[in-house]
Amino acid sequence: MVEPLIRVILSDLSMSFSPLCAVNFRFERLELNSRFATISRAANGVVLARFGIDMDGRGGDVDLILPHATLEPVREILLQQFMGEKFGHDGIWESHLAQELWNTDVTLDAVLEEQSMNLQDIMSLSPGEMLVLRRDPTALVQLRCGGKTIFRGRVGKKQGHVAVRIEENLIGGGAGDRPSAYS
């Protein structure tokens, strides 16, 4: 049962390498213990990719090991920054990726103020105590995503909810935006 599965995997790998060069992977023998699968000398560098396979509740891992020497003939192609530049673009994949990106959930933090405090002072805080913010109530708040400030805006209310009106776009992209501090 394992050998036909491996033949399918090797056939698919041959097709996936076809944009780079013609490759023909072939099945030689099956080793259940990886110590006995000699691919190259122990001191030689290799690329290892581990794939998890699950069939009807049973499964395991398939390790693909490619010695660096086998990748050397296509090294220049692999070093290209954008593989699609040489082989053309895939419009279906691009539109699918764009659609999925628009549906991605992103956490946005509104930062009113940051203060430095001693750990002892923080540990002595108890429920009901207040932290006094030293900021001007009309000052802009920072909107951060992934630790980077991407917008600044003013706090207000809209339909009974606390809201932030974006006043500055710090990542660029729109007409009339101020230059970004992050490029």
PDB file of N, CA and C in Angstrom, residues 38-112:
ATOM      1  N   THR A  38      20.445   5.985   2.974  1.00  0.00           N
ATOM      2  CA  THR A  38      21.609   6.793   2.655  1.00  0.00           C
ATOM      3  C   THR A  38      21.319   7.604   1.407  1.00  0.00           C
ATOM      4  N   ILE A  39      21.256   8.916   1.560  1.00  0.00           N
ATOM      5  CA  ILE A  39      20.980   9.821   0.455  1.00  0.00           C
ATOM      6  C   ILE A  39      22.282  10.489   0.003  1.00  0.00           C
ATOM      7  N   SER A  40      23.078  10.906   0.960  1.00  0.00           N
ATOM      8  CA  SER A  40      24.368  11.524   0.679  1.00  0.00           C
ATOM      9  C   SER A  40      25.252  11.320   1.903  1.00  0.00           C
ATOM     10  N   ARG A  41      26.478  11.784   1.816  1.00  0.00           N
ATOM     11  CA  ARG A  41      27.383  11.666   2.956  1.00  0.00           C
ATOM     12  C   ARG A  41      26.851  12.479   4.124  1.00  0.00           C
ATOM     13  N   ALA A  42      27.180  12.065   5.312  1.00  0.00           N
ATOM     14  CA  ALA A  42      26.665  12.710   6.521  1.00  0.00           C
ATOM     15  C   ALA A  42      27.073  14.175   6.619  1.00  0.00           C
ATOM     16  N   ALA A  43      28.219  14.546   6.090  1.00  0.00           N
ATOM     17  CA  ALA A  43      28.703  15.925   6.195  1.00  0.00           C
ATOM     18  C   ALA A  43      28.118  16.833   5.112  1.00  0.00           C
ATOM     19  N   ASN A  44      27.459  16.289   4.103  1.00  0.00           N
ATOM     20  CA  ASN A  44      26.911  17.101   3.012  1.00  0.00           C
ATOM     21  C   ASN A  44      25.616  17.776   3.439  1.00  0.00           C
ATOM     22  N   GLY A  45      25.394  18.956   2.906  1.00  0.00           N
ATOM     23  CA  GLY A  45      24.171  19.688   3.208  1.00  0.00           C
ATOM     24  C   GLY A  45      22.987  19.138   2.413  1.00  0.00           C
ATOM     25  N   VAL A  46      21.828  19.165   3.029  1.00  0.00           N
ATOM     26  CA  VAL A  46      20.609  18.685   2.375  1.00  0.00           C
ATOM     27  C   VAL A  46      19.453  19.632   2.697  1.00  0.00           C
ATOM     28  N   VAL A  47      18.406  19.535   1.893  1.00  0.00           N
ATOM     29  CA  VAL A  47      17.150  20.225   2.169  1.00  0.00           C
ATOM     30  C   VAL A  47      16.157  19.152   2.577  1.00  0.00           C
ATOM     31  N   LEU A  48      15.501  19.354   3.720  1.00  0.00           N
ATOM     32  CA  LEU A  48      14.547  18.370   4.229  1.00  0.00           C
ATOM     33  C   LEU A  48      13.158  18.999   4.268  1.00  0.00           C
ATOM     34  N   ALA A  49      12.190  18.301   3.698  1.00  0.00           N
ATOM     35  CA  ALA A  49      10.789  18.716   3.780  1.00  0.00           C
ATOM     36  C   ALA A  49      10.007  17.528   4.329  1.00  0.00           C
ATOM     37  N   ARG A  50       9.265  17.755   5.397  1.00  0.00           N
ATOM     38  CA  ARG A  50       8.484  16.682   6.015  1.00  0.00           C
ATOM     39  C   ARG A  50       7.004  16.935   5.734  1.00  0.00           C
ATOM     40  N   PHE A  51       6.341  15.937   5.186  1.00  0.00           N
ATOM     41  CA  PHE A  51       4.924  16.026   4.845  1.00  0.00           C
ATOM     42  C   PHE A  51       4.154  15.027   5.687  1.00  0.00           C
ATOM     43  N   GLY A  52       3.069  15.479   6.306  1.00  0.00           N
ATOM     44  CA  GLY A  52       2.187  14.595   7.054  1.00  0.00           C
ATOM     45  C   GLY A  52       1.104  14.063   6.129  1.00  0.00           C
ATOM     46  N   ILE A  53       0.900  12.765   6.149  1.00  0.00           N
ATOM     47  CA  ILE A  53      -0.109  12.134   5.290  1.00  0.00           C
ATOM     48  C   ILE A  53      -1.102  11.409   6.183  1.00  0.00           C
ATOM     49  N   ASP A  54      -2.390  11.590   5.868  1.00  0.00           N
ATOM     50  CA  ASP A  54      -3.459  10.949   6.633  1.00  0.00           C
ATOM     51  C   ASP A  54      -4.421  10.296   5.658  1.00  0.00           C
ATOM     52  N   MET A  55      -4.634   8.985   5.815  1.00  0.00           N
ATOM     53  CA  MET A  55      -5.575   8.248   4.972  1.00  0.00           C
ATOM     54  C   MET A  55      -6.485   7.425   5.871  1.00  0.00           C
ATOM     55  N   ASP A  56      -7.762   7.786   5.889  1.00  0.00           N
ATOM     56  CA  ASP A  56      -8.755   7.056   6.686  1.00  0.00           C
ATOM     57  C   ASP A  56      -8.333   6.890   8.139  1.00  0.00           C
ATOM     58  N   GLY A  57      -7.853   7.968   8.734  1.00  0.00           N
ATOM     59  CA  GLY A  57      -7.501   7.926  10.146  1.00  0.00           C
ATOM     60  C   GLY A  57      -6.129   7.359  10.443  1.00  0.00           C
ATOM     61  N   ARG A  58      -5.453   6.836   9.468  1.00  0.00           N
ATOM     62  CA  ARG A  58      -4.087   6.334   9.657  1.00  0.00           C
ATOM     63  C   ARG A  58      -3.152   7.219   8.867  1.00  0.00           C
ATOM     64  N   GLY A  59      -1.968   7.356   9.354  1.00  0.00           N
ATOM     65  CA  GLY A  59      -1.053   8.218   8.628  1.00  0.00           C
ATOM     66  C   GLY A  59       0.342   8.185   9.174  1.00  0.00           C
ATOM     67  N   GLY A  60       1.128   9.061   8.663  1.00  0.00           N
ATOM     68  CA  GLY A  60       2.520   9.159   9.077  1.00  0.00           C
ATOM     69  C   GLY A  60       3.174  10.302   8.333  1.00  0.00           C
ATOM     70  N   ASP A  61       4.479  10.335   8.405  1.00  0.00           N
ATOM     71  CA  ASP A  61       5.252  11.395   7.768  1.00  0.00           C
ATOM     72  C   ASP A  61       6.019  10.846   6.584  1.00  0.00           C
ATOM     73  N   VAL A  62       6.148  11.674   5.565  1.00  0.00           N
ATOM     74  CA  VAL A  62       7.017  11.373   4.435  1.00  0.00           C
ATOM     75  C   VAL A  62       8.074  12.457   4.423  1.00  0.00           C
ATOM     76  N   ASP A  63       9.336  12.051   4.468  1.00  0.00           N
ATOM     77  CA  ASP A  63      10.443  12.996   4.439  1.00  0.00           C
ATOM     78  C   ASP A  63      11.013  13.050   3.032  1.00  0.00           C
ATOM     79  N   LEU A  64      11.084  14.247   2.479  1.00  0.00           N
ATOM     80  CA  LEU A  64      11.723  14.466   1.185  1.00  0.00           C
ATOM     81  C   LEU A  64      13.071  15.104   1.469  1.00  0.00           C
ATOM     82  N   ILE A  65      14.124  14.424   1.082  1.00  0.00           N
ATOM     83  CA  ILE A  65      15.480  14.910   1.331  1.00  0.00           C
ATOM     84  C   ILE A  65      16.162  15.116  -0.010  1.00  0.00           C
ATOM     85  N   LEU A  66      16.592  16.355  -0.267  1.00  0.00           N
ATOM     86  CA  LEU A  66      17.288  16.686  -1.505  1.00  0.00           C
ATOM     87  C   LEU A  66      18.678  17.194  -1.163  1.00  0.00           C
ATOM     88  N   PRO A  67      19.714  16.476  -1.566  1.00  0.00           N
ATOM     89  CA  PRO A  67      21.076  16.983  -1.341  1.00  0.00           C
ATOM     90  C   PRO A  67      21.288  18.287  -2.109  1.00  0.00           C
ATOM     91  N   HIS A  68      22.080  19.170  -1.536  1.00  0.00           N
ATOM     92  CA  HIS A  68      22.352  20.453  -2.188  1.00  0.00           C
ATOM     93  C   HIS A  68      22.929  20.241  -3.582  1.00  0.00           C
ATOM     94  N   ALA A  69      23.694  19.182  -3.773  1.00  0.00           N
ATOM     95  CA  ALA A  69      24.306  18.926  -5.079  1.00  0.00           C
ATOM     96  C   ALA A  69      23.253  18.713  -6.160  1.00  0.00           C
ATOM     97  N   THR A  70      22.098  18.176  -5.802  1.00  0.00           N
ATOM     98  CA  THR A  70      21.047  17.968  -6.808  1.00  0.00           C
ATOM     99  C   THR A  70      20.357  19.274  -7.169  1.00  0.00           C
ATOM    100  N   LEU A  71      20.412  20.252  -6.292  1.00  0.00           N
ATOM    101  CA  LEU A  71      19.782  21.544  -6.559  1.00  0.00           C
ATOM    102  C   LEU A  71      20.726  22.527  -7.252  1.00  0.00           C
ATOM    103  N   GLU A  72      22.013  22.219  -7.281  1.00  0.00           N
ATOM    104  CA  GLU A  72      23.002  23.125  -7.857  1.00  0.00           C
ATOM    105  C   GLU A  72      22.710  23.490  -9.317  1.00  0.00           C
ATOM    106  N   PRO A  73      22.285  22.556 -10.184  1.00  0.00           N
ATOM    107  CA  PRO A  73      22.016  22.936 -11.580  1.00  0.00           C
ATOM    108  C   PRO A  73      20.903  23.979 -11.739  1.00  0.00           C
ATOM    109  N   VAL A  74      19.985  24.074 -10.801  1.00  0.00           N
ATOM    110  CA  VAL A  74      18.889  25.042 -10.902  1.00  0.00           C
ATOM    111  C   VAL A  74      19.027  26.158  -9.868  1.00  0.00           C
ATOM    112  N   ARG A  75      20.217  26.317  -9.336  1.00  0.00           N
ATOM    113  CA  ARG A  75      20.468  27.304  -8.287  1.00  0.00           C
ATOM    114  C   ARG A  75      20.084  28.715  -8.707  1.00  0.00           C
ATOM    115  N   GLU A  76      20.483  29.131  -9.912  1.00  0.00           N
ATOM    116  CA  GLU A  76      20.200  30.483 -10.382  1.00  0.00           C
ATOM    117  C   GLU A  76      18.693  30.717 -10.501  1.00  0.00           C
ATOM    118  N   ILE A  77      17.964  29.720 -10.942  1.00  0.00           N
ATOM    119  CA  ILE A  77      16.511  29.857 -11.073  1.00  0.00           C
ATOM    120  C   ILE A  77      15.879  29.976  -9.690  1.00  0.00           C
ATOM    121  N   LEU A  78      16.358  29.169  -8.727  1.00  0.00           N
ATOM    122  CA  LEU A  78      15.811  29.211  -7.376  1.00  0.00           C
ATOM    123  C   LEU A  78      16.127  30.520  -6.667  1.00  0.00           C
ATOM    124  N   LEU A  79      17.202  31.194  -7.065  1.00  0.00           N
ATOM    125  CA  LEU A  79      17.595  32.451  -6.432  1.00  0.00           C
ATOM    126  C   LEU A  79      16.815  33.645  -6.958  1.00  0.00           C
ATOM    127  N   GLN A  80      16.032  33.461  -8.025  1.00  0.00           N
ATOM    128  CA  GLN A  80      15.242  34.573  -8.541  1.00  0.00           C
ATOM    129  C   GLN A  80      14.273  35.035  -7.466  1.00  0.00           C
ATOM    130  N   GLN A  81      14.120  36.352  -7.371  1.00  0.00           N
ATOM    131  CA  GLN A  81      13.247  36.895  -6.340  1.00  0.00           C
ATOM    132  C   GLN A  81      11.796  36.522  -6.589  1.00  0.00           C
ATOM    133  N   PHE A  82      11.361  36.582  -7.843  1.00  0.00           N
ATOM    134  CA  PHE A  82       9.977  36.271  -8.172  1.00  0.00           C
ATOM    135  C   PHE A  82       9.964  35.216  -9.254  1.00  0.00           C
ATOM    136  N   MET A  83       9.563  34.019  -8.885  1.00  0.00           N
ATOM    137  CA  MET A  83       9.520  32.935  -9.851  1.00  0.00           C
ATOM    138  C   MET A  83       8.532  33.251 -10.968  1.00  0.00           C
ATOM    139  N   GLY A  84       7.444  33.931 -10.664  1.00  0.00           N
ATOM    140  CA  GLY A  84       6.422  34.217 -11.651  1.00  0.00           C
ATOM    141  C   GLY A  84       6.899  35.117 -12.774  1.00  0.00           C
ATOM    142  N   GLU A  85       7.982  35.880 -12.560  1.00  0.00           N
ATOM    143  CA  GLU A  85       8.472  36.764 -13.600  1.00  0.00           C
ATOM    144  C   GLU A  85       8.919  35.985 -14.832  1.00  0.00           C
ATOM    145  N   LYS A  86       9.474  34.800 -14.617  1.00  0.00           N
ATOM    146  CA  LYS A  86       9.976  34.027 -15.739  1.00  0.00           C
ATOM    147  C   LYS A  86       8.885  33.176 -16.365  1.00  0.00           C
ATOM    148  N   PHE A  87       8.004  32.631 -15.567  1.00  0.00           N
ATOM    149  CA  PHE A  87       7.046  31.653 -16.054  1.00  0.00           C
ATOM    150  C   PHE A  87       5.666  32.250 -16.305  1.00  0.00           C
ATOM    151  N   GLY A  88       5.506  33.550 -16.142  1.00  0.00           N
ATOM    152  CA  GLY A  88       4.195  34.167 -16.322  1.00  0.00           C
ATOM    153  C   GLY A  88       3.425  34.124 -15.018  1.00  0.00           C
ATOM    154  N   HIS A  89       2.306  34.841 -14.979  1.00  0.00           N
ATOM    155  CA  HIS A  89       1.540  34.866 -13.737  1.00  0.00           C
ATOM    156  C   HIS A  89       0.311  33.983 -13.871  1.00  0.00           C
ATOM    157  N   ASP A  90      -0.179  33.543 -12.747  1.00  0.00           N
ATOM    158  CA  ASP A  90      -1.361  32.689 -12.682  1.00  0.00           C
ATOM    159  C   ASP A  90      -2.509  33.548 -12.162  1.00  0.00           C
ATOM    160  N   GLY A  91      -3.364  34.013 -13.058  1.00  0.00           N
ATOM    161  CA  GLY A  91      -4.455  34.914 -12.697  1.00  0.00           C
ATOM    162  C   GLY A  91      -5.431  34.294 -11.718  1.00  0.00           C
ATOM    163  N   ILE A  92      -5.713  33.014 -11.863  1.00  0.00           N
ATOM    164  CA  ILE A  92      -6.650  32.343 -10.957  1.00  0.00           C
ATOM    165  C   ILE A  92      -6.086  32.334  -9.543  1.00  0.00           C
ATOM    166  N   TRP A  93      -4.803  31.990  -9.421  1.00  0.00           N
ATOM    167  CA  TRP A  93      -4.176  31.949  -8.101  1.00  0.00           C
ATOM    168  C   TRP A  93      -4.131  33.349  -7.506  1.00  0.00           C
ATOM    169  N   GLU A  94      -3.794  34.350  -8.309  1.00  0.00           N
ATOM    170  CA  GLU A  94      -3.716  35.719  -7.811  1.00  0.00           C
ATOM    171  C   GLU A  94      -5.064  36.204  -7.298  1.00  0.00           C
ATOM    172  N   SER A  95      -6.138  35.936  -8.049  1.00  0.00           N
ATOM    173  CA  SER A  95      -7.456  36.402  -7.599  1.00  0.00           C
ATOM    174  C   SER A  95      -7.903  35.641  -6.357  1.00  0.00           C
ATOM    175  N   HIS A  96      -7.577  34.360  -6.276  1.00  0.00           N
ATOM    176  CA  HIS A  96      -7.921  33.588  -5.075  1.00  0.00           C
ATOM    177  C   HIS A  96      -7.170  34.123  -3.864  1.00  0.00           C
ATOM    178  N   LEU A  97      -5.878  34.405  -4.023  1.00  0.00           N
ATOM    179  CA  LEU A  97      -5.087  34.943  -2.927  1.00  0.00           C
ATOM    180  C   LEU A  97      -5.628  36.304  -2.494  1.00  0.00           C
ATOM    181  N   ALA A  98      -5.954  37.164  -3.458  1.00  0.00           N
ATOM    182  CA  ALA A  98      -6.487  38.485  -3.131  1.00  0.00           C
ATOM    183  C   ALA A  98      -7.796  38.357  -2.358  1.00  0.00           C
ATOM    184  N   GLN A  99      -8.669  37.453  -2.792  1.00  0.00           N
ATOM    185  CA  GLN A  99      -9.948  37.260  -2.099  1.00  0.00           C
ATOM    186  C   GLN A  99      -9.724  36.782  -0.669  1.00  0.00           C
ATOM    187  N   GLU A 100      -8.816  35.843  -0.485  1.00  0.00           N
ATOM    188  CA  GLU A 100      -8.544  35.330   0.854  1.00  0.00           C
ATOM    189  C   GLU A 100      -7.912  36.400   1.739  1.00  0.00           C
ATOM    190  N   LEU A 101      -7.070  37.255   1.169  1.00  0.00           N
ATOM    191  CA  LEU A 101      -6.470  38.333   1.957  1.00  0.00           C
ATOM    192  C   LEU A 101      -7.530  39.306   2.451  1.00  0.00           C
ATOM    193  N   TRP A 102      -8.528  39.623   1.596  1.00  0.00           N
ATOM    194  CA  TRP A 102      -9.592  40.526   2.022  1.00  0.00           C
ATOM    195  C   TRP A 102     -10.420  39.912   3.135  1.00  0.00           C
ATOM    196  N   ASN A 103     -10.462  38.590   3.240  1.00  0.00           N
ATOM    197  CA  ASN A 103     -11.251  37.917   4.267  1.00  0.00           C
ATOM    198  C   ASN A 103     -10.444  37.598   5.525  1.00  0.00           C
ATOM    199  N   THR A 104      -9.193  38.038   5.581  1.00  0.00           N
ATOM    200  CA  THR A 104      -8.325  37.748   6.709  1.00  0.00           C
ATOM    201  C   THR A 104      -8.667  38.651   7.890  1.00  0.00           C
ATOM    202  N   ASP A 105      -8.776  38.055   9.075  1.00  0.00           N
ATOM    203  CA  ASP A 105      -8.999  38.832  10.295  1.00  0.00           C
ATOM    204  C   ASP A 105      -7.676  39.413  10.775  1.00  0.00           C
ATOM    205  N   VAL A 106      -7.685  40.695  11.107  1.00  0.00           N
ATOM    206  CA  VAL A 106      -6.488  41.392  11.567  1.00  0.00           C
ATOM    207  C   VAL A 106      -6.837  42.100  12.869  1.00  0.00           C
ATOM    208  N   THR A 107      -5.953  42.002  13.871  1.00  0.00           N
ATOM    209  CA  THR A 107      -6.158  42.686  15.140  1.00  0.00           C
ATOM    210  C   THR A 107      -5.587  44.091  15.049  1.00  0.00           C
ATOM    211  N   LEU A 108      -6.393  45.051  15.413  1.00  0.00           N
ATOM    212  CA  LEU A 108      -5.992  46.452  15.405  1.00  0.00           C
ATOM    213  C   LEU A 108      -6.107  46.969  16.832  1.00  0.00           C
ATOM    214  N   ASP A 109      -5.010  47.486  17.387  1.00  0.00           N
ATOM    215  CA  ASP A 109      -4.990  47.998  18.754  1.00  0.00           C
ATOM    216  C   ASP A 109      -5.025  49.519  18.736  1.00  0.00           C
ATOM    217  N   ALA A 110      -5.913  50.098  19.554  1.00  0.00           N
ATOM    218  CA  ALA A 110      -5.958  51.555  19.729  1.00  0.00           C
ATOM    219  C   ALA A 110      -5.175  51.877  21.000  1.00  0.00           C
ATOM    220  N   VAL A 111      -4.072  52.595  20.857  1.00  0.00           N
ATOM    221  CA  VAL A 111      -3.187  52.902  21.977  1.00  0.00           C
ATOM    222  C   VAL A 111      -3.433  54.349  22.398  1.00  0.00           C
ATOM    223  N   LEU A 112      -4.007  54.524  23.582  1.00  0.00           N
ATOM    224  CA  LEU A 112      -4.285  55.864  24.089  1.00  0.00           C
ATOM    225  C   LEU A 112      -3.007  56.521  24.579  1.00  0.00           C
TER     226      LEU A 112
END
